[in-house]
Amino acid sequence: MRILVTGASGFIGAQVCAHLAYGGATVSAFCRSEPPAEARAADWIVGDVTDDTLCAVRSRTAMPWFIPRRS
């Protein structure tokens, strides 16, 4: 199953991505910045949740997880 996680570079988002990948899911990690070195997501997408990139990615995933960072 392909799962989309937004906020993937944050502390919680990175842990969620790692846990899902360890469990066998194919993870699409979505964030505003480049992936950290320890990123375990198979598919890292740099973008903004307010633009069309998220809509295009969402259409290719079975389950979205939205984990925004508090600003």
CSV table of C-alpha atoms in Angstrom, one decimal:
chain,number,residue,atom,x,y,z
A,1,MET,CA,0.0,0.0,0.0
A,2,ARG,CA,1.3,3.5,-0.8
A,3,ILE,CA,0.9,6.0,2.0
A,4,LEU,CA,1.4,9.8,1.7
A,5,VAL,CA,2.8,11.5,4.8
A,6,THR,CA,3.0,15.3,4.8
A,7,GLY,CA,5.3,17.0,7.3
A,8,ALA,CA,7.7,14.1,6.7
A,9,SER,CA,10.9,16.0,7.7
A,10,GLY,CA,9.6,16.9,11.2
A,11,PHE,CA,10.3,14.8,14.2
A,12,ILE,CA,6.9,13.0,14.3
A,13,GLY,CA,6.6,12.8,10.5
A,14,ALA,CA,10.0,11.2,10.1
A,15,GLN,CA,9.2,8.6,12.8
A,16,VAL,CA,5.8,7.8,11.1
A,17,CYS,CA,7.6,7.4,7.8
A,18,ALA,CA,10.2,5.1,9.3
A,19,HIS,CA,7.5,3.0,11.1
A,20,LEU,CA,5.4,2.6,8.0
A,21,ALA,CA,8.3,1.7,5.8
A,22,TYR,CA,9.5,-0.9,8.4
A,23,GLY,CA,6.0,-2.3,8.3
A,24,GLY,CA,6.2,-2.8,4.6
A,25,ALA,CA,4.3,0.2,3.3
A,26,THR,CA,5.5,2.2,0.3
A,27,VAL,CA,5.8,5.7,1.7
A,28,SER,CA,5.6,9.0,-0.2
A,29,ALA,CA,7.1,11.6,2.0
A,30,PHE,CA,5.9,15.2,1.3
A,31,CYS,CA,7.7,18.2,2.7
A,32,ARG,CA,8.8,21.8,2.0
A,33,SER,CA,12.5,20.9,2.2
A,34,GLU,CA,15.0,18.4,0.9
A,35,PRO,CA,15.1,15.0,2.8
A,36,PRO,CA,17.3,14.6,5.8
A,37,ALA,CA,20.1,12.0,5.4
A,38,GLU,CA,18.3,9.5,7.6
A,39,ALA,CA,15.1,9.6,5.6
A,40,ARG,CA,13.6,6.2,4.9
A,41,ALA,CA,10.9,7.1,2.5
A,42,ALA,CA,11.1,5.5,-0.9
A,43,ASP,CA,9.6,8.5,-2.6
A,44,TRP,CA,10.4,12.0,-1.3
A,45,ILE,CA,8.4,14.9,-2.8
A,46,VAL,CA,9.4,18.5,-2.1
A,47,GLY,CA,6.4,20.9,-2.4
A,48,ASP,CA,3.9,23.0,-0.5
A,49,VAL,CA,0.6,21.8,0.7
A,50,THR,CA,-1.1,24.9,-0.7
A,51,ASP,CA,-0.1,24.3,-4.3
A,52,ASP,CA,-1.2,21.7,-6.9
A,53,THR,CA,1.7,19.3,-6.2
A,54,LEU,CA,-0.1,17.8,-3.2
A,55,CYS,CA,-3.3,17.2,-5.2
A,56,ALA,CA,-1.2,15.4,-7.9
A,57,VAL,CA,0.6,13.2,-5.3
A,58,ARG,CA,-2.6,12.5,-3.4
A,59,SER,CA,-4.2,10.9,-6.4
A,60,ARG,CA,-1.5,8.2,-6.4
A,61,THR,CA,-1.8,7.2,-2.8
A,62,ALA,CA,-4.2,4.9,-0.9
A,63,MET,CA,-4.0,6.7,2.5
A,64,PRO,CA,-2.9,10.2,3.4
A,65,TRP,CA,-1.3,11.1,6.8
A,66,PHE,CA,-1.2,14.9,7.4
A,67,ILE,CA,1.3,15.8,10.1
A,68,PRO,CA,1.9,19.5,9.9
A,69,ARG,CA,4.7,21.2,11.9
A,70,ARG,CA,3.6,23.9,14.3
A,71,SER,CA,5.0,27.2,13.2
